[in-house]
Coordinates of C-alpha atoms in Angstrom, one line a residue:
M15 CA 189.8 133.7 -8.0
K16 CA 188.5 137.0 -6.7
T17 CA 190.3 139.2 -9.3
R18 CA 188.0 140.4 -12.0
S19 CA 189.4 140.0 -15.5
A20 CA 190.0 142.9 -17.8
Q21 CA 187.1 143.8 -20.2
P22 CA 188.4 145.1 -23.6
A23 CA 185.9 147.0 -25.7
P24 CA 183.7 144.8 -27.9
A25 CA 184.6 144.3 -31.5
E26 CA 182.9 146.8 -33.9
S27 CA 181.5 144.0 -36.0
S28 CA 179.6 142.5 -33.1
T29 CA 175.8 142.9 -33.2
L30 CA 175.3 141.2 -29.8
P31 CA 173.1 142.8 -27.1
L32 CA 174.7 144.3 -24.0
A33 CA 174.9 141.8 -21.1
P34 CA 172.6 142.2 -18.1
H35 CA 174.1 142.1 -14.6
R36 CA 171.1 141.0 -12.7
G37 CA 168.8 137.9 -12.8
P38 CA 169.6 134.5 -14.3
L39 CA 172.3 134.0 -16.8
S40 CA 171.3 134.2 -20.4
W41 CA 173.2 132.7 -23.3
Q42 CA 173.3 136.1 -25.0
A43 CA 175.0 137.6 -22.0
L44 CA 177.6 134.8 -21.9
V45 CA 178.5 135.1 -25.5
Q46 CA 178.9 138.9 -25.1
W47 CA 181.2 138.5 -22.1
L48 CA 183.3 135.8 -23.9
L49 CA 183.7 138.2 -26.8
E50 CA 184.5 141.2 -24.6
D51 CA 187.2 139.3 -22.8
G52 CA 188.7 137.9 -26.0
V53 CA 188.0 134.3 -25.1
V54 CA 186.3 133.7 -28.5
T55 CA 186.7 135.4 -31.8
P56 CA 183.9 137.6 -33.3
Q57 CA 183.3 134.9 -35.9
E58 CA 182.9 132.2 -33.3
A59 CA 180.6 134.4 -31.2
Q60 CA 178.4 135.2 -34.2
S61 CA 178.3 131.5 -35.1
A62 CA 177.2 130.7 -31.5
V63 CA 174.4 133.3 -31.7
D64 CA 173.2 131.9 -35.0
R65 CA 173.1 128.3 -33.6
C66 CA 171.5 129.2 -30.3
S67 CA 168.8 131.4 -32.1
Q68 CA 167.9 128.6 -34.5
A69 CA 167.8 125.8 -31.9
E70 CA 164.9 125.5 -29.5
S71 CA 166.2 124.5 -26.1
R72 CA 165.1 124.8 -22.5
Q73 CA 168.5 124.1 -21.2
P74 CA 170.0 126.7 -18.8
A75 CA 172.5 129.1 -20.4
L76 CA 175.7 127.3 -19.3
Q77 CA 174.6 123.9 -20.5
R78 CA 173.3 125.3 -23.7
L79 CA 176.6 127.0 -24.7
A80 CA 178.6 124.0 -23.5
A81 CA 176.6 121.8 -25.9
I82 CA 177.5 124.0 -28.8
G83 CA 181.2 123.6 -28.2
M84 CA 182.6 127.0 -28.9
L85 CA 186.3 127.2 -29.8
Q86 CA 188.6 129.3 -27.7
A87 CA 190.4 132.1 -29.5
D88 CA 193.9 131.0 -28.2
G89 CA 193.5 127.6 -29.8
S90 CA 193.5 125.8 -26.5
G91 CA 190.3 123.8 -27.3
V92 CA 186.6 123.7 -26.8
L93 CA 184.8 125.7 -24.1
D94 CA 183.2 122.9 -22.0
I95 CA 180.9 123.5 -19.1
E96 CA 183.8 123.6 -16.5
A97 CA 185.6 126.2 -18.5
L98 CA 182.4 128.3 -18.8
V99 CA 181.7 128.0 -15.1
Q100 CA 185.3 129.2 -14.3
F101 CA 184.9 132.1 -16.7
V102 CA 181.6 133.2 -15.2
A103 CA 183.1 132.9 -11.7
R104 CA 186.0 135.3 -12.6
R105 CA 183.5 137.7 -14.2
A106 CA 181.2 137.7 -11.2
G107 CA 184.1 137.9 -8.7
L108 CA 183.3 134.6 -7.0
D109 CA 185.5 131.7 -6.1
Y110 CA 185.2 128.6 -8.4
L111 CA 184.6 125.3 -6.7
R112 CA 184.6 121.8 -8.2
I113 CA 182.4 119.9 -5.7
D114 CA 184.3 117.0 -4.2
P115 CA 181.8 114.7 -2.4
L116 CA 184.6 113.3 -0.3
K117 CA 185.1 116.7 1.3
V118 CA 181.4 117.5 2.0
D119 CA 179.7 116.5 5.2
A120 CA 176.3 115.5 3.9
G121 CA 174.8 115.5 7.3
K122 CA 175.6 119.1 8.1
V123 CA 174.6 120.1 4.6
A124 CA 171.2 118.6 5.0
D125 CA 170.7 120.2 8.4
S126 CA 171.6 123.7 7.1
M127 CA 169.0 123.9 4.4
S128 CA 166.0 121.9 3.3
A129 CA 166.1 119.8 0.2
S130 CA 163.1 121.6 -1.3
Y131 CA 164.6 125.0 -0.8
A132 CA 168.0 123.9 -2.3
E133 CA 166.2 122.5 -5.4
R134 CA 164.0 125.5 -5.8
H135 CA 166.9 128.0 -5.8
K136 CA 169.4 125.6 -7.5
V137 CA 171.9 126.0 -4.7
L138 CA 173.8 123.5 -2.5
P139 CA 175.5 124.1 0.8
V140 CA 179.0 122.5 0.7
Q141 CA 180.6 123.6 4.0
V142 CA 179.3 124.6 7.4
T143 CA 181.4 126.3 10.0
P144 CA 180.3 128.0 13.3
T145 CA 180.3 131.4 11.6
E146 CA 180.0 130.7 7.8
L147 CA 177.8 128.7 5.4
V148 CA 179.5 128.1 2.0
V149 CA 176.8 127.7 -0.7
A150 CA 177.5 126.6 -4.3
T151 CA 175.5 128.3 -7.1
S152 CA 175.5 128.4 -10.8
E153 CA 173.6 131.7 -10.9
P154 CA 175.9 134.3 -9.5
F155 CA 173.6 137.3 -10.2
V156 CA 170.6 135.7 -8.4
Q157 CA 170.9 136.6 -4.7
D158 CA 167.4 137.0 -3.4
W159 CA 167.8 133.8 -1.3
V160 CA 170.9 134.9 0.5
A161 CA 169.3 137.1 3.2
E162 CA 166.8 134.4 4.1
V163 CA 169.4 131.7 4.3
Q164 CA 171.6 133.9 6.6
R165 CA 168.7 134.5 8.9
Q166 CA 167.7 130.8 9.1
A167 CA 171.2 129.4 9.4
R168 CA 172.4 132.3 11.7
R169 CA 175.6 132.3 9.7
Q170 CA 177.2 134.5 7.1
V171 CA 176.7 133.1 3.6
R172 CA 179.6 132.9 1.2
R173 CA 178.7 132.0 -2.4
V174 CA 181.0 130.0 -4.7
M175 CA 180.5 129.2 -8.3
A176 CA 180.0 125.5 -9.3
N177 CA 179.0 123.4 -12.2
P178 CA 175.1 123.3 -12.4
V179 CA 175.2 119.6 -13.4
D180 CA 177.2 118.8 -10.2
I181 CA 174.9 120.9 -8.1
K182 CA 171.8 119.0 -9.3
R183 CA 173.5 115.6 -8.9
Y184 CA 174.9 116.1 -5.4
T185 CA 171.8 117.8 -4.2
G186 CA 169.9 114.6 -4.8
E187 CA 172.7 112.4 -3.5
F188 CA 173.5 114.3 -0.3
Y189 CA 169.8 114.8 0.8
T190 CA 168.9 111.2 -0.1
L191 CA 171.8 110.0 2.0
A192 CA 170.9 112.1 5.0
R193 CA 167.2 110.9 4.7
S194 CA 168.4 107.3 4.7
V195 CA 170.5 107.8 7.8
R196 CA 167.7 109.5 9.6
A197 CA 165.2 106.8 8.6
A198 CA 167.6 104.1 9.8
E199 CA 168.3 105.8 13.1
K200 CA 164.5 106.3 13.8
S201 CA 163.7 102.7 13.0
G202 CA 165.3 101.7 16.3
G203 CA 166.1 98.3 14.9
A204 CA 169.9 98.6 15.1
S205 CA 171.9 97.9 18.1
G206 CA 174.1 100.6 19.6
G207 CA 177.9 100.7 19.7
V208 CA 179.7 98.5 22.2
G209 CA 182.2 100.0 24.6
F210 CA 185.5 98.4 25.6
E211 CA 184.2 97.3 28.9
Q212 CA 181.5 95.3 27.0
L213 CA 183.8 93.7 24.5
V214 CA 183.7 90.3 26.1
D215 CA 179.9 90.4 26.0
L216 CA 179.7 91.3 22.3
G217 CA 177.7 88.2 21.5
R218 CA 175.2 88.7 24.3
S219 CA 173.6 92.0 23.2
G220 CA 169.9 91.9 23.6
A221 CA 169.0 94.4 20.9
A222 CA 168.3 92.9 17.5
V223 CA 169.8 94.4 14.4
D224 CA 167.3 95.0 11.6
A225 CA 169.7 94.6 8.6
N226 CA 166.7 94.7 6.2
D227 CA 165.4 98.1 7.2
Q228 CA 164.8 100.2 4.0
G229 CA 167.0 103.0 5.3
I230 CA 169.9 100.6 5.8
I231 CA 169.4 99.0 2.5
R232 CA 169.5 102.3 0.7
L233 CA 172.5 103.5 2.7
V234 CA 174.6 100.4 1.9
D235 CA 173.6 100.5 -1.8
W236 CA 174.6 104.2 -2.0
L237 CA 177.9 103.4 -0.2
W238 CA 178.8 100.8 -2.8
Q239 CA 177.9 102.8 -5.8
Y240 CA 179.6 105.9 -4.4
A241 CA 182.8 103.8 -3.9
F242 CA 182.7 102.5 -7.4
D243 CA 182.2 106.0 -8.8
Q244 CA 185.2 107.3 -6.8
H245 CA 187.4 104.3 -7.9
A246 CA 188.0 103.3 -4.4
S247 CA 189.9 100.1 -3.7
D248 CA 188.7 99.6 -0.1
I249 CA 185.7 100.7 2.0
H250 CA 186.3 100.9 5.8
L251 CA 183.4 101.0 8.3
E252 CA 185.0 102.0 11.6
P253 CA 183.0 102.2 14.8
R254 CA 183.9 104.9 17.3
R255 CA 182.6 105.8 20.8
E256 CA 180.1 108.4 19.5
Q257 CA 180.0 108.1 15.7
G258 CA 180.9 105.5 13.1
V259 CA 183.4 106.6 10.4
V260 CA 183.2 105.6 6.7
R261 CA 186.5 105.9 4.8
F262 CA 187.5 105.1 1.2
R263 CA 191.0 104.1 0.1
I264 CA 191.7 105.8 -3.2
D265 CA 195.1 105.5 -4.9
G266 CA 196.5 104.2 -1.6
I267 CA 195.3 107.1 0.5
L268 CA 192.4 106.9 3.0
H269 CA 189.7 109.6 2.7
P270 CA 187.0 110.3 5.3
V271 CA 183.6 110.0 3.5
Y272 CA 180.9 110.2 6.1
Q273 CA 180.0 109.9 9.8
V274 CA 177.0 108.0 10.9
P275 CA 175.5 107.3 14.4
A276 CA 176.9 104.2 16.1
S277 CA 173.6 102.4 15.8
V278 CA 173.4 103.0 12.1
M279 CA 177.0 101.8 11.7
A280 CA 176.2 98.5 13.5
A281 CA 173.2 98.0 11.2
M282 CA 175.2 98.7 8.1
T283 CA 177.8 96.1 9.2
A284 CA 175.1 93.6 9.8
R285 CA 173.5 94.2 6.4
V286 CA 176.8 93.6 4.6
K287 CA 177.6 90.5 6.7
L288 CA 174.1 89.1 5.8
L289 CA 174.8 89.6 2.1
G290 CA 178.2 88.1 2.5
R291 CA 176.8 84.9 4.1
M292 CA 178.6 85.6 7.4
D293 CA 177.3 84.9 10.9
V294 CA 175.5 88.1 11.8
V295 CA 175.1 87.2 15.5
E296 CA 178.8 86.4 16.0
R297 CA 180.7 89.6 16.8
R298 CA 183.4 88.2 19.1
R299 CA 185.7 86.8 16.4
P300 CA 187.0 87.9 13.0
Q301 CA 185.1 86.7 9.9
D302 CA 185.7 86.6 6.2
G303 CA 183.1 86.7 3.4
R304 CA 182.4 87.7 -0.3
I305 CA 179.8 89.7 -2.1
K306 CA 179.1 90.1 -5.8
T307 CA 177.3 93.2 -7.0
R308 CA 177.3 95.5 -10.1
N309 CA 178.8 98.9 -10.7
P310 CA 176.8 101.8 -12.3
A311 CA 177.9 100.5 -15.8
G312 CA 176.4 97.1 -15.1
A313 CA 179.7 95.3 -14.8
E314 CA 180.0 92.6 -12.1
I315 CA 182.1 93.6 -9.1
E316 CA 183.4 91.3 -6.4
M317 CA 184.2 92.4 -2.9
R318 CA 186.1 90.6 -0.2
L319 CA 184.9 91.2 3.3
S320 CA 186.8 91.1 6.6
T321 CA 185.5 91.9 10.1
L322 CA 187.4 92.5 13.3
P323 CA 186.1 93.1 16.8
T324 CA 187.3 96.4 18.2
A325 CA 186.7 98.4 21.4
F326 CA 183.5 100.0 20.1
G327 CA 182.1 97.3 17.8
E328 CA 182.9 95.4 14.7
K329 CA 185.2 97.0 12.1
L330 CA 184.4 96.0 8.5
V331 CA 186.7 96.4 5.5
M332 CA 185.4 95.7 2.0
R333 CA 188.2 95.2 -0.6
I334 CA 186.9 95.9 -4.1
F335 CA 188.0 93.9 -7.1
D336 CA 186.8 95.6 -10.2
P337 CA 187.3 93.6 -13.4
D338 CA 187.6 96.8 -15.4
N339 CA 190.7 97.7 -13.4
A340 CA 192.4 94.2 -13.8
V341 CA 195.6 95.0 -15.6
K342 CA 196.9 92.3 -17.9
D343 CA 199.6 94.0 -19.9
L344 CA 203.1 94.2 -18.3
A345 CA 203.5 97.8 -19.5
Q346 CA 200.2 98.8 -17.8
L347 CA 201.4 97.2 -14.6
G348 CA 204.5 99.4 -14.7
F349 CA 207.2 97.1 -16.1
T350 CA 209.9 98.8 -18.1
P351 CA 210.8 97.0 -21.3
H352 CA 214.1 95.9 -19.6
D353 CA 212.3 94.1 -16.8
A354 CA 209.3 92.9 -18.8
T355 CA 211.6 90.9 -21.1
R356 CA 213.4 89.4 -18.1
W357 CA 210.2 88.6 -16.3
Q358 CA 208.7 86.9 -19.4
G359 CA 211.8 84.8 -19.6
L360 CA 211.4 83.6 -16.0
V361 CA 207.7 82.9 -16.4
G362 CA 208.4 80.8 -19.5
R363 CA 210.6 78.3 -17.6
P364 CA 209.2 74.8 -17.1
N365 CA 210.0 74.4 -13.4
G366 CA 211.5 76.3 -10.4
I367 CA 210.4 78.9 -7.9
I368 CA 209.6 82.5 -8.7
L369 CA 209.0 84.8 -5.7
V370 CA 207.2 88.2 -5.5
T371 CA 208.1 90.3 -2.4
G372 CA 207.1 93.5 -0.8
P373 CA 205.0 94.9 2.1
T374 CA 201.2 94.5 2.3
G375 CA 199.5 96.7 -0.3
S376 CA 202.4 96.8 -2.7
G377 CA 200.5 95.1 -5.6
K378 CA 202.0 91.6 -5.3
T379 CA 198.6 89.9 -5.8
T380 CA 197.9 92.0 -8.9
T381 CA 201.2 91.0 -10.5
L382 CA 200.7 87.3 -9.7
Y383 CA 197.1 87.2 -11.0
S384 CA 198.1 89.1 -14.2
T385 CA 200.9 86.6 -14.8
L386 CA 198.8 83.6 -14.0
R387 CA 196.0 84.7 -16.4
R388 CA 198.5 84.8 -19.2
V389 CA 200.0 81.4 -18.6
A390 CA 196.6 79.7 -17.8
T391 CA 195.9 78.3 -21.3
E392 CA 193.8 75.2 -22.0
E393 CA 196.9 73.1 -22.2
V394 CA 198.2 74.1 -18.7
N395 CA 196.8 73.2 -15.3
V396 CA 197.2 76.1 -13.0
S397 CA 196.3 75.5 -9.3
T398 CA 196.5 77.9 -6.3
I399 CA 196.4 77.6 -2.6
E400 CA 195.5 81.0 -1.0
D401 CA 194.5 82.6 2.3
P402 CA 192.1 84.1 1.4
I403 CA 191.3 83.7 -2.3
E404 CA 191.7 87.3 -3.5
N405 CA 190.0 87.1 -6.8
I406 CA 188.1 84.1 -8.2
D407 CA 189.1 83.4 -11.8
P408 CA 187.5 80.6 -13.9
R409 CA 190.8 79.8 -15.6
L410 CA 192.4 78.9 -12.3
N411 CA 191.8 76.0 -9.8
Q412 CA 191.8 77.9 -6.5
T413 CA 191.8 76.4 -3.0
Q414 CA 191.1 78.3 0.2
V415 CA 193.4 77.6 3.2
Q416 CA 191.4 76.3 6.2
P417 CA 193.6 75.8 9.2
Q418 CA 190.7 74.7 11.4
L419 CA 190.3 71.7 9.1
G420 CA 194.0 71.0 9.0
L421 CA 194.4 72.5 5.5
G422 CA 197.3 74.9 5.6
F423 CA 199.7 76.1 2.9
A424 CA 202.0 73.0 3.3
E425 CA 199.1 70.6 3.3
G426 CA 197.5 72.3 0.4
V427 CA 200.7 72.1 -1.7
R428 CA 201.1 68.4 -0.8
S429 CA 197.6 67.7 -2.0
L430 CA 198.0 69.9 -5.1
M431 CA 201.0 67.9 -6.2
R432 CA 198.7 64.8 -6.5
Q433 CA 196.4 66.8 -8.8
D434 CA 198.9 66.8 -11.8
P435 CA 199.5 70.6 -11.9
D436 CA 201.8 72.3 -14.2
I437 CA 201.9 75.6 -12.3
I438 CA 201.3 76.1 -8.6
M439 CA 200.7 79.4 -6.8
I440 CA 201.2 79.5 -3.1
G441 CA 199.6 82.6 -1.5
E442 CA 202.5 83.2 0.9
I443 CA 205.5 81.3 2.3
R444 CA 205.2 81.8 6.1
D445 CA 207.1 78.9 7.6
L446 CA 209.7 76.3 7.0
E447 CA 207.2 73.6 6.2
T448 CA 205.6 75.6 3.4
A449 CA 209.0 76.6 2.0
Q450 CA 210.1 72.9 2.0
M451 CA 206.9 72.0 0.1
A452 CA 207.5 74.7 -2.5
V453 CA 211.1 73.5 -3.0
Q454 CA 209.8 69.9 -3.3
A455 CA 207.2 70.9 -5.9
A456 CA 209.9 72.8 -7.9
L457 CA 212.3 69.8 -7.7
T458 CA 209.6 67.5 -9.1
G459 CA 209.0 69.5 -12.2
H460 CA 206.5 72.2 -11.3
L461 CA 206.7 76.0 -11.8
V462 CA 205.9 77.5 -8.4
F463 CA 204.9 81.2 -7.7
S464 CA 204.7 82.6 -4.2
T465 CA 205.0 85.8 -2.2
L466 CA 207.3 86.8 0.7
H467 CA 207.4 89.8 2.9
T468 CA 210.8 91.4 2.5
N469 CA 212.0 94.9 1.8
D470 CA 213.9 94.0 -1.4
A471 CA 214.7 91.1 -3.7
P472 CA 218.1 89.9 -2.3
L473 CA 216.6 89.8 1.3
A474 CA 214.3 87.0 0.1
L475 CA 217.2 84.5 -0.1
T476 CA 218.5 85.4 3.4
R477 CA 214.9 85.1 4.8
L478 CA 214.4 81.6 3.3
M479 CA 217.8 80.5 4.7
E480 CA 216.8 82.0 8.1
L481 CA 213.7 79.9 7.9
G482 CA 215.9 76.8 7.5
V483 CA 215.9 76.1 3.7
P484 CA 219.4 74.8 2.8
A485 CA 221.4 77.0 0.4
Y486 CA 221.9 74.1 -2.0
L487 CA 218.2 73.6 -2.4
L488 CA 217.7 77.4 -3.2
N489 CA 220.5 77.1 -5.8
A490 CA 218.7 74.1 -7.4
T491 CA 215.2 75.6 -7.5
L492 CA 215.1 79.5 -7.2
L493 CA 214.7 81.2 -10.6
G494 CA 214.2 84.8 -9.6
V495 CA 212.7 87.3 -7.1
L496 CA 210.6 90.3 -8.0
A497 CA 210.4 93.1 -5.4
Q498 CA 207.8 95.8 -6.0
R499 CA 206.2 99.0 -4.7
L500 CA 203.3 101.1 -5.8
V501 CA 203.6 104.8 -6.6
R502 CA 200.9 107.3 -7.4
T503 CA 201.1 108.5 -11.1
L504 CA 200.7 112.1 -12.1
C505 CA 197.3 113.1 -13.5
P506 CA 197.7 113.4 -17.3
H507 CA 195.2 116.2 -17.4
C508 CA 197.0 118.7 -15.2
K509 CA 200.7 117.7 -14.9
T510 CA 203.0 120.4 -16.1
P511 CA 206.8 120.5 -16.7
D512 CA 208.6 121.5 -13.6
D513 CA 211.1 124.0 -14.9
S514 CA 212.2 125.0 -11.4
S515 CA 213.4 121.4 -10.6
T516 CA 217.0 120.6 -11.0
T517 CA 218.9 117.3 -11.4
D518 CA 220.6 117.8 -8.0
A519 CA 217.9 116.0 -6.0
L520 CA 217.7 113.2 -8.6
V521 CA 221.5 112.7 -8.6
E522 CA 221.6 112.6 -4.9
A523 CA 218.7 110.1 -4.7
V524 CA 220.3 107.6 -7.1
R525 CA 223.9 107.9 -6.0
P526 CA 226.2 106.0 -6.9
W527 CA 224.1 105.5 -10.1
K528 CA 224.1 108.2 -12.7
I529 CA 221.2 109.6 -14.8
S530 CA 222.1 112.0 -17.6
K531 CA 220.4 115.4 -17.8
G532 CA 218.9 114.5 -21.1
Q533 CA 216.9 111.7 -19.4
Y534 CA 215.4 114.1 -16.8
H535 CA 212.0 115.5 -17.7
P536 CA 210.4 116.3 -14.3
Y537 CA 206.7 117.2 -14.0
R538 CA 204.8 118.6 -11.0
A539 CA 201.4 117.7 -9.6
D540 CA 199.3 120.9 -10.1
G541 CA 195.8 119.4 -9.4
C542 CA 192.7 119.7 -11.4
V543 CA 189.0 118.7 -11.4
Q544 CA 189.8 115.2 -12.8
C545 CA 192.1 114.2 -9.9
R546 CA 190.2 116.1 -7.1
M547 CA 193.0 118.6 -6.9
T548 CA 195.6 116.0 -5.7
G549 CA 197.7 116.1 -8.9
F550 CA 197.7 112.3 -9.0
R551 CA 195.4 109.7 -10.6
G552 CA 196.0 106.0 -10.4
R553 CA 199.0 104.0 -9.4
M554 CA 201.7 102.0 -11.1
G555 CA 204.3 99.5 -10.0
I556 CA 208.0 99.9 -9.7
Y557 CA 210.1 96.8 -9.7
E558 CA 213.5 95.3 -9.0
L559 CA 214.0 91.9 -10.6
L560 CA 216.7 89.5 -9.4
T561 CA 217.5 86.6 -11.8
V562 CA 219.5 83.7 -10.4
T563 CA 222.6 83.3 -12.7
E564 CA 225.5 80.9 -12.3
A565 CA 227.6 83.7 -10.8
F566 CA 224.8 84.5 -8.3
R567 CA 224.5 80.8 -7.3
A568 CA 228.2 80.8 -6.4
L569 CA 227.5 83.4 -3.7
V570 CA 224.4 81.6 -2.2
H571 CA 225.7 79.8 0.9
D572 CA 224.8 79.9 4.6
S573 CA 227.2 82.8 5.4
A574 CA 226.2 84.9 2.4
S575 CA 225.4 88.5 3.2
S576 CA 222.5 90.4 1.5
S577 CA 225.0 93.2 0.4
Q578 CA 227.1 90.6 -1.5
L579 CA 224.0 89.1 -3.1
R580 CA 222.7 92.6 -4.0
R581 CA 226.0 93.6 -5.7
Q582 CA 225.9 90.4 -7.9
A583 CA 222.3 90.9 -8.7
V584 CA 223.0 94.4 -9.9
A585 CA 225.8 93.1 -12.0
D586 CA 223.4 90.6 -13.5
G587 CA 221.0 93.3 -14.6
M588 CA 218.8 94.1 -11.5
R589 CA 217.8 97.8 -11.2
P590 CA 217.2 98.7 -7.5
L591 CA 213.8 99.9 -6.4
R592 CA 215.0 103.5 -5.7
L593 CA 216.6 103.7 -9.2
A594 CA 213.5 102.3 -10.8
G595 CA 211.4 104.9 -9.1
A596 CA 213.8 107.7 -10.0
L597 CA 213.7 106.7 -13.6
R598 CA 209.9 106.8 -13.6
A599 CA 210.1 110.3 -12.1
A600 CA 212.7 111.3 -14.8
E601 CA 210.2 110.1 -17.4
G602 CA 207.5 112.4 -15.9
L603 CA 205.2 109.6 -14.8
T604 CA 205.4 110.3 -11.1
T605 CA 207.4 112.7 -8.8
L606 CA 210.7 112.1 -7.2
Q607 CA 209.2 112.6 -3.8
E608 CA 206.7 109.8 -4.4
A609 CA 209.4 107.4 -5.5
I610 CA 211.6 108.2 -2.5
A611 CA 208.7 107.8 -0.1
V612 CA 208.1 104.2 -1.0
T613 CA 211.5 102.8 -1.8
P614 CA 214.5 101.8 0.4
P615 CA 217.7 103.9 0.0
L616 CA 220.5 102.7 -2.2
E617 CA 223.5 101.1 -0.5

């Protein structure tokens, strides 16, 4: 904010020196300002002076005071370094900026100022426009570098206040990244991008890709660690005509991260393919692979790789499976107590079919793996047939579909039934033959889990009957259908009660259902440094669980409509997806807009 805060007269009991307004910040000046503005009490200020005077430290002023942990006068907590930086920004009349590496073009940053100059003056360019250079600093009263930078960059410099720890960290990261890209580009070992007119000749390129170039190795390593640090679920390497684009999917949303020359993008893709034991030379057909690496904490991370030829080269997607993010508890997945009890009852049945439905990316695999991990005890044989194997787990017997060898889902289930399984998981029911094998497995005493792509739970039955599964076999084997979606959850650090929100929108969204005013506690997404100003952090599932009862079976016949099935399922205890999402919004876990965006309307 640009508005300068009021400065009340200092307390009479204060023996602190007056604050200088030029040169580097000092801890004495900071304490004086905090006292003047009423942020801390005179007692807390004097205590800080005593502790700083006694302790020998070479830390800069902001870090030194943050380490002490001064208490705020209003009782709102400890003054950490972010709070101190924001306070100094207001005092100096500068905008405060929390550096978001996803929004900084590291290439332009590195071109606008040398690394040695940035490190010497402890500043970092964060945005470059045709007329302006935005530079982050933690020393607002040191400006001797501004005129020189303006002259060299030929742009107006606008200073913003940022955390000195972030400035130091990202100065190293951004310039190291830029150096790696330049080194890789100069090595000349990577082949260039491929135009559409050359797509049919992708495998005939004469230029060899040096996937072991040191610049490429550093670039790929940085990319992985950066993705782990940002809690990304997917990494996309997308070739374009002029530049390759790197994007991360975070909480279901794609974020542009970096642009690299087409030749560097090709070399990065080749490096990842090499590590994933894929055919580096073959670029005319899609390929799949796997890589195991470690995150900054040392935990093992598995990534699933998928390549696809496009008009300008190979597109590579790396899906990240972090064991630290593997949710095992139903409440953590997003199940309400109502649905969790019913789901556990289905999973405990000895035989039958349980389906999980929803579009791609709705969390079906996570729900299935979390369930299978709980039931895979030493007394139970759990076997899966998948395409591809999403996450390798030592407690499961997992088989990869290989159509080129005649091993599809149907053939895999047929073979699994001779392996004495107790529980079978089929990756997806795509055709009548696979559906028939699932029914046969359930009829012969196995508990079968599988997925299906439908918009809601009742539609799963009509889809199976459209495939050709007789209604009487569904009645004999189907136990239940779980439909699900993923919604972003509000950041716990910045969400605030939304007093302006009324129940009208909620009532309209769940009509003809009713939610009492006492149940509605809406929150809004304000945004903070913890959630990169989005207001959301993480995702949770919302579910509708259809259980097959005797009354429901009576309606399952060849002429049954999905609306009839839906009404009976609701009577049996199913809560529709839109209602489940609205209830989560009423609890303050997400927003009503998020719930409406991902769920079908109520009928």
